[in-house]
Short mmCIF file of C-alpha atoms and ligand atoms in Angstrom, two decimals:
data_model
loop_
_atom_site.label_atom_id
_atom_site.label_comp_id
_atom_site.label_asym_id
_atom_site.label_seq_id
_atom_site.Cartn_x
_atom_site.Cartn_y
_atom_site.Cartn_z
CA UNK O 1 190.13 96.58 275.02
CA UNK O 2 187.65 97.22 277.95
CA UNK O 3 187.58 101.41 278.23
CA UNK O 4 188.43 104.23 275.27
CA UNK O 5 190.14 107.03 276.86
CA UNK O 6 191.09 109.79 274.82
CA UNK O 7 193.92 112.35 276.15
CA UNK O 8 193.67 115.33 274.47
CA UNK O 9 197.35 117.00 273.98
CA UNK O 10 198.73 114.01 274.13
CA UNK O 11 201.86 114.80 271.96
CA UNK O 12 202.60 118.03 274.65
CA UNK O 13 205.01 118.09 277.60
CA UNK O 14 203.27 116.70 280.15
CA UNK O 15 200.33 114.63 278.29
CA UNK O 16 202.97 112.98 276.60
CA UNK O 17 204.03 111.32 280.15
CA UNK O 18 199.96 110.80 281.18
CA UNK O 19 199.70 108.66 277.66
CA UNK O 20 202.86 106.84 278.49
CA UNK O 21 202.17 105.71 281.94
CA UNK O 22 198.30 104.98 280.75
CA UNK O 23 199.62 102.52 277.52
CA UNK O 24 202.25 100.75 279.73
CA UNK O 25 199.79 100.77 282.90
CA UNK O 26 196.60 99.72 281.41
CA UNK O 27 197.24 97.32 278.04
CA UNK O 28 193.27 96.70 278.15
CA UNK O 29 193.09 100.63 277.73
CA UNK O 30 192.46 101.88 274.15
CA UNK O 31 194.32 105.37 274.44
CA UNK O 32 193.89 107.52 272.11
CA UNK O 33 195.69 110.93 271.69
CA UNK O 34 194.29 114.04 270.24
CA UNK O 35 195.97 116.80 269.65
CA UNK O 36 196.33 119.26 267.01
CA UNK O 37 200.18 119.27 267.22
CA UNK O 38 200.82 122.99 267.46
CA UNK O 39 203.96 124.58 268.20
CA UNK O 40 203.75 122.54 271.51
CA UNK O 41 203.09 119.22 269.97
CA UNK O 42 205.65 116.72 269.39
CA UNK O 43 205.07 112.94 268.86
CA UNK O 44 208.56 112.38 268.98
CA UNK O 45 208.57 112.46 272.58
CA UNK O 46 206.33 109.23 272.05
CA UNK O 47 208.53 107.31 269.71
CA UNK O 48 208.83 104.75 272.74
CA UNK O 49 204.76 104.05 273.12
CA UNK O 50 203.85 104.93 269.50
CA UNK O 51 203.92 101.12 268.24
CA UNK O 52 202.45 99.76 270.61
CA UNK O 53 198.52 97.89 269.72
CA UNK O 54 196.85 99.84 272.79
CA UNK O 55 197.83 103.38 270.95
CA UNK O 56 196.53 105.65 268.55
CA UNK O 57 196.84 108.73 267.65
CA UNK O 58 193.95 111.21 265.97
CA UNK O 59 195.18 114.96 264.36
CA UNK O 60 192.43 116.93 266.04
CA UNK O 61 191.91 120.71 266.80
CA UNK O 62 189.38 121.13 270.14
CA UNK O 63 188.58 124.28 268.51
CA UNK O 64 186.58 122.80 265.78
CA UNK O 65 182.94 121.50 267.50
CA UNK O 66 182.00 119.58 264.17
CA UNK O 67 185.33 117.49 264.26
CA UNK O 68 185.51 116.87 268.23
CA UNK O 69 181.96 115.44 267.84
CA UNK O 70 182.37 113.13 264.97
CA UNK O 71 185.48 111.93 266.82
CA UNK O 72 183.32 110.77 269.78
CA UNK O 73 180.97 109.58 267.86
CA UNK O 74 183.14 107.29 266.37
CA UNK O 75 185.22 105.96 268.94
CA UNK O 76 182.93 106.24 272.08
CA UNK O 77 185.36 107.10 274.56
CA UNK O 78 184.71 106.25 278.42
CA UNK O 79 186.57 108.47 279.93
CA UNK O 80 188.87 111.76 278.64
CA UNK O 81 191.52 113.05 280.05
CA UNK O 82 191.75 117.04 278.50
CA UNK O 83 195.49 118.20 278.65
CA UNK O 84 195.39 120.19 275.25
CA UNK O 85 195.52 123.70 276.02
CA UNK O 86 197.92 126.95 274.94
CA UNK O 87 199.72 126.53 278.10
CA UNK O 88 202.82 129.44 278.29
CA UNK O 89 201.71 132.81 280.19
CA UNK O 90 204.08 135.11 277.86
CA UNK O 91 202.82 133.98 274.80
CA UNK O 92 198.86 135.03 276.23
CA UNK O 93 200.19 138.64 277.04
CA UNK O 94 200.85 138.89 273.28
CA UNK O 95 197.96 136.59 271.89
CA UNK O 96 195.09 136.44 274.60
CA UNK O 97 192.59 135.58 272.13
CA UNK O 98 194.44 132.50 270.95
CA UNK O 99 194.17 131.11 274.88
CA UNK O 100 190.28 131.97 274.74
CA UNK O 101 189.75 130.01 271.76
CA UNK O 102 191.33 126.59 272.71
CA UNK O 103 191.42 126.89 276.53
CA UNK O 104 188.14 127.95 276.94
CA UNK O 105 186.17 127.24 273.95
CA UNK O 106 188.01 123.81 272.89
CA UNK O 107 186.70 122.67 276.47
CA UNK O 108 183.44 123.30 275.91
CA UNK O 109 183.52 121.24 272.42
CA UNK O 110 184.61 118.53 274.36
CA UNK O 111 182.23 119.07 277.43
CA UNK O 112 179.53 119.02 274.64
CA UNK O 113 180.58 116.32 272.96
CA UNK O 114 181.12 114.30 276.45
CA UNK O 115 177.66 115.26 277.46
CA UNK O 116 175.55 113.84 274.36
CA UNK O 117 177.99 110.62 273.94
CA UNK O 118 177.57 109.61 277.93
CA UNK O 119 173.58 111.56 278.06
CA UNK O 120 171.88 107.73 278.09
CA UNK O 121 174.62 106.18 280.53
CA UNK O 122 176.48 108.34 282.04
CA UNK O 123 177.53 105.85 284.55
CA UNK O 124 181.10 104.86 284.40
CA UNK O 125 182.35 107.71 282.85
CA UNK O 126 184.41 110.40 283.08
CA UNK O 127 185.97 113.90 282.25
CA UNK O 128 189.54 114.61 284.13
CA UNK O 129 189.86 118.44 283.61
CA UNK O 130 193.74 118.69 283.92
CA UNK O 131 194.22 122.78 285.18
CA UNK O 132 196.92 124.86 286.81
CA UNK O 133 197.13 126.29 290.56
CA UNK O 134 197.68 129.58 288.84
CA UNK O 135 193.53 130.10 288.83
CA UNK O 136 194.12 131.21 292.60
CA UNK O 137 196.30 133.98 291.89
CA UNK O 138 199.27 134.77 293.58
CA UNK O 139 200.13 134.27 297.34
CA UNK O 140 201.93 136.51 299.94
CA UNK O 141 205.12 135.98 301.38
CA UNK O 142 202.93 133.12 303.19
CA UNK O 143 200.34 130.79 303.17
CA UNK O 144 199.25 127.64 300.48
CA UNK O 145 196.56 127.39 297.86
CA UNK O 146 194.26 124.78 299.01
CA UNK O 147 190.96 123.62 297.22
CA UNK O 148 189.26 126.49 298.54
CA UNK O 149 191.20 129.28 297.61
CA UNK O 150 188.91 132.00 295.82
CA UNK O 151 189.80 131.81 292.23
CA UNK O 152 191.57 134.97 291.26
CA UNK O 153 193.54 134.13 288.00
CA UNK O 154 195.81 137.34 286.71
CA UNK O 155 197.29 136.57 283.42
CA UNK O 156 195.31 135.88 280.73
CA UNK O 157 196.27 132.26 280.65
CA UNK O 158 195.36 131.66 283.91
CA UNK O 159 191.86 133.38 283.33
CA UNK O 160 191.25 131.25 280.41
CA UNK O 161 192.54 128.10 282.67
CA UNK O 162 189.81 129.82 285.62
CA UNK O 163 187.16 130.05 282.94
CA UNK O 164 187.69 126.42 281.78
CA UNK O 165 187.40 125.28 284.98
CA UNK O 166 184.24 126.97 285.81
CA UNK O 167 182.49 125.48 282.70
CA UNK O 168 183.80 122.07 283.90
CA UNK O 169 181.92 122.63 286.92
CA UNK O 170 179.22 123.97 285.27
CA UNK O 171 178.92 120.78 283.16
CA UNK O 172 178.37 118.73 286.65
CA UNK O 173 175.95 120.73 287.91
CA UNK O 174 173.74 121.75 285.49
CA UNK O 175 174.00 118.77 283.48
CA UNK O 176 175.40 115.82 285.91
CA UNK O 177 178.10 115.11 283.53
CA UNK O 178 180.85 113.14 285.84
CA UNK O 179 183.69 115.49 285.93
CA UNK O 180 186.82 115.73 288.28
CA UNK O 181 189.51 118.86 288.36
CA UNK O 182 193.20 118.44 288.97
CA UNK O 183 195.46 121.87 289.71
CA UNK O 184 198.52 121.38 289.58
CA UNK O 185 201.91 123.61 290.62
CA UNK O 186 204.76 124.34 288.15
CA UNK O 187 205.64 121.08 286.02
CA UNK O 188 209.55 120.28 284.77
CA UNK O 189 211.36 116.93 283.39
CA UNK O 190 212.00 115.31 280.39
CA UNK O 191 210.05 116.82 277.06
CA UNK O 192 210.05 120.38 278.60
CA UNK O 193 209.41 122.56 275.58
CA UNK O 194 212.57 125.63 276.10
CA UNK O 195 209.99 128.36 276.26
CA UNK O 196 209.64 127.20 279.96
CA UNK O 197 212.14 128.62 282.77
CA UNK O 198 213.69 125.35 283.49
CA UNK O 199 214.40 124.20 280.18
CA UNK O 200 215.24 127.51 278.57
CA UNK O 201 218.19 127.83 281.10
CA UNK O 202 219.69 123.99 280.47
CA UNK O 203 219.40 125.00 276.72
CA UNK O 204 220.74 128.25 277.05
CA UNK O 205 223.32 126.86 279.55
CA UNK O 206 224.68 124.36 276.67
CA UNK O 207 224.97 127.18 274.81
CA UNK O 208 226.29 129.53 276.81
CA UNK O 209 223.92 132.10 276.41
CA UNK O 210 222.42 134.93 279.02
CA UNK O 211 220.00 133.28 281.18
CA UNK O 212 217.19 135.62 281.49
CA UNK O 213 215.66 136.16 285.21
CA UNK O 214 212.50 138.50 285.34
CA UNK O 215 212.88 141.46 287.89
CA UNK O 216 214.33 140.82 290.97
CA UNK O 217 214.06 137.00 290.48
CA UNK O 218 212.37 136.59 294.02
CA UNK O 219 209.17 135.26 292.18
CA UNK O 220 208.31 131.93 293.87
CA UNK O 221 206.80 128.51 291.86
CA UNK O 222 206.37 125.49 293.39
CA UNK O 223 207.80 122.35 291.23
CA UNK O 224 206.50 119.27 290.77
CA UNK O 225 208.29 115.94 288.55
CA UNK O 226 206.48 115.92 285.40
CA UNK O 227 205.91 112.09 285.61
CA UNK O 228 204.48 112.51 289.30
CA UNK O 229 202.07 114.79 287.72
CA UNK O 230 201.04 111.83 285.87
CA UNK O 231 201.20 109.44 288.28
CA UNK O 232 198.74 111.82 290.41
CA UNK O 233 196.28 111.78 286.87
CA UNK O 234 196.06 108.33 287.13
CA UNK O 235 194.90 108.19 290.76
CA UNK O 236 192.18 110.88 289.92
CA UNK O 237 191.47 109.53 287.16
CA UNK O 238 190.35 106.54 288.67
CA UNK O 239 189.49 106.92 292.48
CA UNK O 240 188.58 110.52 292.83
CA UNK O 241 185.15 111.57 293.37
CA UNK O 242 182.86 113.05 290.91
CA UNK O 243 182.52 116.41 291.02
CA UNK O 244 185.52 117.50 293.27
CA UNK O 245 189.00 119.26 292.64
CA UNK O 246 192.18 118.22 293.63
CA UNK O 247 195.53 119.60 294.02
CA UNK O 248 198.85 118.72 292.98
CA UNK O 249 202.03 119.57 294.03
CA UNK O 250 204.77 118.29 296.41
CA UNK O 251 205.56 121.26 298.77
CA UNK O 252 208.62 122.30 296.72
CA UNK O 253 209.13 125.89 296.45
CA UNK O 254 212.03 127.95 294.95
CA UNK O 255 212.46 131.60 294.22
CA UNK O 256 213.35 131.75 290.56
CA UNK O 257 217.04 132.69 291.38
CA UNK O 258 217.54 130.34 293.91
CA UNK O 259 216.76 127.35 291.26
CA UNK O 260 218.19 128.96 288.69
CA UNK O 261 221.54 128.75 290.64
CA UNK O 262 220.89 125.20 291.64
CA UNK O 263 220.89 124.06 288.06
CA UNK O 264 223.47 126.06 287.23
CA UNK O 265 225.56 124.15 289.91
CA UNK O 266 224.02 120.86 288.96
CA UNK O 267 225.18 121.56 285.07
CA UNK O 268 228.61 122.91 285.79
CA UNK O 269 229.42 119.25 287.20
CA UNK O 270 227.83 117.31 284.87
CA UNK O 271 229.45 119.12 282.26
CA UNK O 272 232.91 119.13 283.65
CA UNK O 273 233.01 123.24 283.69
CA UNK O 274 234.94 125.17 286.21
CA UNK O 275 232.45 125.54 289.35
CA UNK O 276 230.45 128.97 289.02
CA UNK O 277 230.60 129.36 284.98
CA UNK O 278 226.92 128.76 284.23
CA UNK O 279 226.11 131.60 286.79
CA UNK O 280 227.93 134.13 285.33
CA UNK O 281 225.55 133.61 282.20
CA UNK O 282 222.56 135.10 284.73
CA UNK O 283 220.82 138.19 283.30
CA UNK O 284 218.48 140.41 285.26
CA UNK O 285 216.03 141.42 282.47
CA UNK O 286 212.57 143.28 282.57
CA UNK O 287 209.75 141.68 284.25
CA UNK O 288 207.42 140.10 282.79
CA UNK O 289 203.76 142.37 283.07
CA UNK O 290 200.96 141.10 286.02
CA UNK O 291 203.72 138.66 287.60
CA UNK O 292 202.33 136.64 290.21
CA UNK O 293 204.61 136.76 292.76
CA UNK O 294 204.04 133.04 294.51
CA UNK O 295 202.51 129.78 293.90
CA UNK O 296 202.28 127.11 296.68
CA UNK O 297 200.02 124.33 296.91
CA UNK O 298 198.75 122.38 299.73
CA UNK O 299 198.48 118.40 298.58
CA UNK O 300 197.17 117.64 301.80
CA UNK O 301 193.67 116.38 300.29
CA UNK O 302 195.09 114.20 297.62
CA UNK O 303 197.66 113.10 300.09
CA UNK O 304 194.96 111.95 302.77
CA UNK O 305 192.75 111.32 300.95
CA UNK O 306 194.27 108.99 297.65
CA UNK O 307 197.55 108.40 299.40
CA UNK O 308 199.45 110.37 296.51
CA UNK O 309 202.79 111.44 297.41
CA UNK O 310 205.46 112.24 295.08
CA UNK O 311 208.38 109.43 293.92
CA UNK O 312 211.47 112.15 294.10
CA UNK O 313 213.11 115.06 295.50
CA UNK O 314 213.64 118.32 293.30
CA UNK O 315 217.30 117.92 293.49
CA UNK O 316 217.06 114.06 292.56
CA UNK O 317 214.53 115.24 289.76
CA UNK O 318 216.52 118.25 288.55
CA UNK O 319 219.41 116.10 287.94
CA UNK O 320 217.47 113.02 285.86
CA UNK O 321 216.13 116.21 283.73
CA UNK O 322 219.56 117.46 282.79
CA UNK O 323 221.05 114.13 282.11
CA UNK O 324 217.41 113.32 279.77
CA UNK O 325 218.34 117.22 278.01
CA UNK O 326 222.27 116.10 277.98
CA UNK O 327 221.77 112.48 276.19
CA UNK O 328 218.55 113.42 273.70
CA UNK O 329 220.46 116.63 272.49
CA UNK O 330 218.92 115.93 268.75
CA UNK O 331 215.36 116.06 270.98
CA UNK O 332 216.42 119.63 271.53
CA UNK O 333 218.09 120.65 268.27
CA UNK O 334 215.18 119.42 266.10
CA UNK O 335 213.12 121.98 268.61
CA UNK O 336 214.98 124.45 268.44
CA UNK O 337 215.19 124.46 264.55
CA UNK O 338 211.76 123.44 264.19
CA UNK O 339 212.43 119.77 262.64
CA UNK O 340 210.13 118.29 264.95
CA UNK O 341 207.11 119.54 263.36
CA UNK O 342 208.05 117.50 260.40
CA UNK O 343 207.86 114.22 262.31
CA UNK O 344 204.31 113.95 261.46
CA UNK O 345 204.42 113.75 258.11
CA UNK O 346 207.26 111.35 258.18
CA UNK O 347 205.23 109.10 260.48
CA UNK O 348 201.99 109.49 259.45
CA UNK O 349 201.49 111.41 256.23
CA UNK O 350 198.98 113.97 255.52
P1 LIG W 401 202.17 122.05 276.25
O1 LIG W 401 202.05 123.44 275.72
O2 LIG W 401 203.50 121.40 276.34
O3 LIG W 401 201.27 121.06 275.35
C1 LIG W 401 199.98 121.40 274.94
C2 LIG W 401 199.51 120.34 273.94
O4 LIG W 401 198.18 120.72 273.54
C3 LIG W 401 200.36 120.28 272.68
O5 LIG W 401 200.59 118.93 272.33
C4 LIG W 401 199.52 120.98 271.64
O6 LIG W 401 199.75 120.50 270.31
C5 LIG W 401 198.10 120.66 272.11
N1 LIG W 401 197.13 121.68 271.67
C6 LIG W 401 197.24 123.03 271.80
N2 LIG W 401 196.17 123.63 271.23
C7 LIG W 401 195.37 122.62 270.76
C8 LIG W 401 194.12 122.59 270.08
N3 LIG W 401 193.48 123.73 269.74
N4 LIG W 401 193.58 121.39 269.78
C9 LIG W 401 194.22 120.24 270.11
N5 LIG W 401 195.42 120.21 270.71
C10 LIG W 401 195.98 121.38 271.04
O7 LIG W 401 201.41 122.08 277.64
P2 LIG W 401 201.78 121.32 279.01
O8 LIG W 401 202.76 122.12 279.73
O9 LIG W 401 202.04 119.89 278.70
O10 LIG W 401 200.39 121.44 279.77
C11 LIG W 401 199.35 120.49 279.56
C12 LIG W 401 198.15 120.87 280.41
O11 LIG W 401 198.52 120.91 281.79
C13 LIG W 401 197.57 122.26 280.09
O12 LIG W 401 196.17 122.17 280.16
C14 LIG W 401 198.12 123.14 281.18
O13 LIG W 401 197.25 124.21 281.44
C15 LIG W 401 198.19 122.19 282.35
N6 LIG W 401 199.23 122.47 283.37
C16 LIG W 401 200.52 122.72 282.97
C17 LIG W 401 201.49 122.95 283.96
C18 LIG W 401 202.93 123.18 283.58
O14 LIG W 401 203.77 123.46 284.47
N7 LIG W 401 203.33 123.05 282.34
C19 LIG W 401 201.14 122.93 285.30
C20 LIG W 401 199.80 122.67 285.66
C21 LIG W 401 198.86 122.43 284.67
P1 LIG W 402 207.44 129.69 283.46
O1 LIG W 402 208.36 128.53 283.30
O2 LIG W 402 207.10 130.50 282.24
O3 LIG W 402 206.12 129.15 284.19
P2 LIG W 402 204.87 130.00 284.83
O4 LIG W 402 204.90 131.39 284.31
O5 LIG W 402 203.68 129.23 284.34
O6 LIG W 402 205.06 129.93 286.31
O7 LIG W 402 208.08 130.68 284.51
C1 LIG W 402 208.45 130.23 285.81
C2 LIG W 402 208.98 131.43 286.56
O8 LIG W 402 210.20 131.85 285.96
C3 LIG W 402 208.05 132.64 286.52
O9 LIG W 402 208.15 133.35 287.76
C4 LIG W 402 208.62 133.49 285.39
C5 LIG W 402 210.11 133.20 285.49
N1 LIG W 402 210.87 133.27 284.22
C6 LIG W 402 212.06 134.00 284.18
O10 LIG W 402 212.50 134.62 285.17
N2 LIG W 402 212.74 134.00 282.98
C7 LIG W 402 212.31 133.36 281.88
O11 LIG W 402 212.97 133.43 280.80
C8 LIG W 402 211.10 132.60 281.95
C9 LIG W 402 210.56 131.86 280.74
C10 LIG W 402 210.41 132.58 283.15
#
């Protein structure tokens, strides 16, 4: 094994997809997962990459300094790639405090500990701060974040995100710790925990339950393959430049209806329904509080500058993620009863 590289939230939606393509990409790569396995958490979504030698996994809360430091002191990572974070902006309107505590201080544990493991050679490493284009704010009917956007976060997950990502920065300058920042748009695929619009509606389709559209459902998000997110991590990762940001997305933008109908279509046919029966399940309900009304990135500097562009379209993506939610339905049924979170203990013990 020449490098250590731990990703933290590893077992979560989309660092489940960074660890996979790093252990199949990079056998010479020790990757090690951390992650406190919280509601979010859910090694089964790494049953496939699990045995393999290049692999581990580590039951750690980034909340708890003493424990994130003994961890690098052990294992000496070169580089980390932070994922773990609470990441869903309705849970922060009811718990902000809980988003303070890991987002902002669980990044600073691991900025500390980064800082005195790499303080004598600091060459070589690295700290891939994985964040969210909702620190800009919201957009107009017009016009794209780009790396310069003011930050301007609204909810209070996206001002915990903002405040992470200042300390990041922070970190470089004050202490030259190599650090790089990737912001990504709105993620979806495979793993897709159904607290998220996407996979809330293919569950709720199955189910045949209301599908619940805040306000008017004009609200824009920009949508982005889960495993071209990774793929992008992995070019960051290893040819961006110290110090910079970088954003993410692939110019995909739907209003929330105008998706929601799309995958109501897409699921009608692959389910052999009568066309238009999963739309009648759409329910105008009350809008969520501080809604941003648009996201939109501009990937022109990760574009031009790495050569990243993404591997599918939404539609062809869409359609993969409802055939991966239609053939793992015990994926989904074990989340939605909560059997998941007894996969550790099966696996690993206490
Ligand atoms: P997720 O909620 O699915 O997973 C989060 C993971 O972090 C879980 O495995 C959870 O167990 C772990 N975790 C939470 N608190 C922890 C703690 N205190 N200590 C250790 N582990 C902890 O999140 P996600 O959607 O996969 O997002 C991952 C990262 O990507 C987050 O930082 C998020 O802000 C960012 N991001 C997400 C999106 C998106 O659309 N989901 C878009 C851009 C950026
Ligand atoms: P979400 O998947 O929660 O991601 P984010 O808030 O990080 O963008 O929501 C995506 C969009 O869908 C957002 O505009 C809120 C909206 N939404 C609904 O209309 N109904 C729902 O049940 C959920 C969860 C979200």
């Amino acid at each position: 094994m020449n490098k250590t590289i731990f990703i933290t939230g590893g077992a979560g939606f989309i660092g489940s997809h960074v660890v996979r393509e790093f252990v199949n990409k990079y056998p010479d790569y020790h990757i090690v997962n951390v992650d406190a396995l919280t509601y979010a958490g859910n090694l089964e979504n790494l049953r496939d990459v699990e045995r393999k030698s290049n692999y581990s996994f580590v039951k750690q809360d980034i909340r708890d300094a003493a424990g994130v430091s003994a961890l690098f002191e052990k294992h000496q990572p070169d580089g980390v790639i932070h994922l773990a974070a609470e990441s869903h902006v309705d849970r922060s309107i009811v718990a902000p405090t809980d988003f303070v505590l890991t987002n902002v201080l669980g990044t600073v544990n691991l900025l500390n500990a980064a800082r005195e493991t790499w303080k004598d050679k600091p060459e070589g490493k690295r700290f891939h701060h994985v964040s969210t284009d909702e620190v800009y704010g919201t957009l107009g009917e017009t016009g794209l974040f780009t790396e310069d956007t003011p930050y301007d976060p609204h909810s209070p997950y996206s001002a915990s995100k903002a405040s992470s990502d200042h300390f990041v920065r922070a970190y470089q300058d004050t202490y030259d710790l190599p650090v790089v920042i990737t912001n990504c748009s709105n993620n979806y695929g495979p793993n897709h925990f159904p607290e998220k619009l996407i996979p809330l509606c293919i569950l709720n389709v199955l189910n045949e339950k209301p599908l619940p559209i805040y306000g008017d459902g004009k609200y824009t998000r920009d949508w982005l393959f889960v495993v071209d997110h990774a793929r992008a991590i992995d070019l960051v990762f290893h040819q961006g430049k110290n110090g910079e940001s970088y954003n993410i997305g692939g110019f995909n933008e739907w209003q929330n209806i105008d998706l929601v109908k799309e995958l109501c279509k897409q699921m009608d046919e692959k389910l052999g329904r009568a066309s238009g029966t999963a739309e009648k399940l759409i329910t105008y309900v009350k809008d969520r509080p501080g809604h941003d009304l648009r996201y939109a990135i501009d990937a022109t500097k990760i574009n031009t500058e790495l050569g990243y562009t993404p591997s599918v379209t939404f539609e062809e993506g869409l359609s993969h993620t409802i055939d991966w939610f239609l053939n793992n339905r015990q994926w989904l049924e074990n989340v939605a009863s909560g059997d998941y979170q007894h996969y550790y203990e099966e696996q690993y013990g206490e």
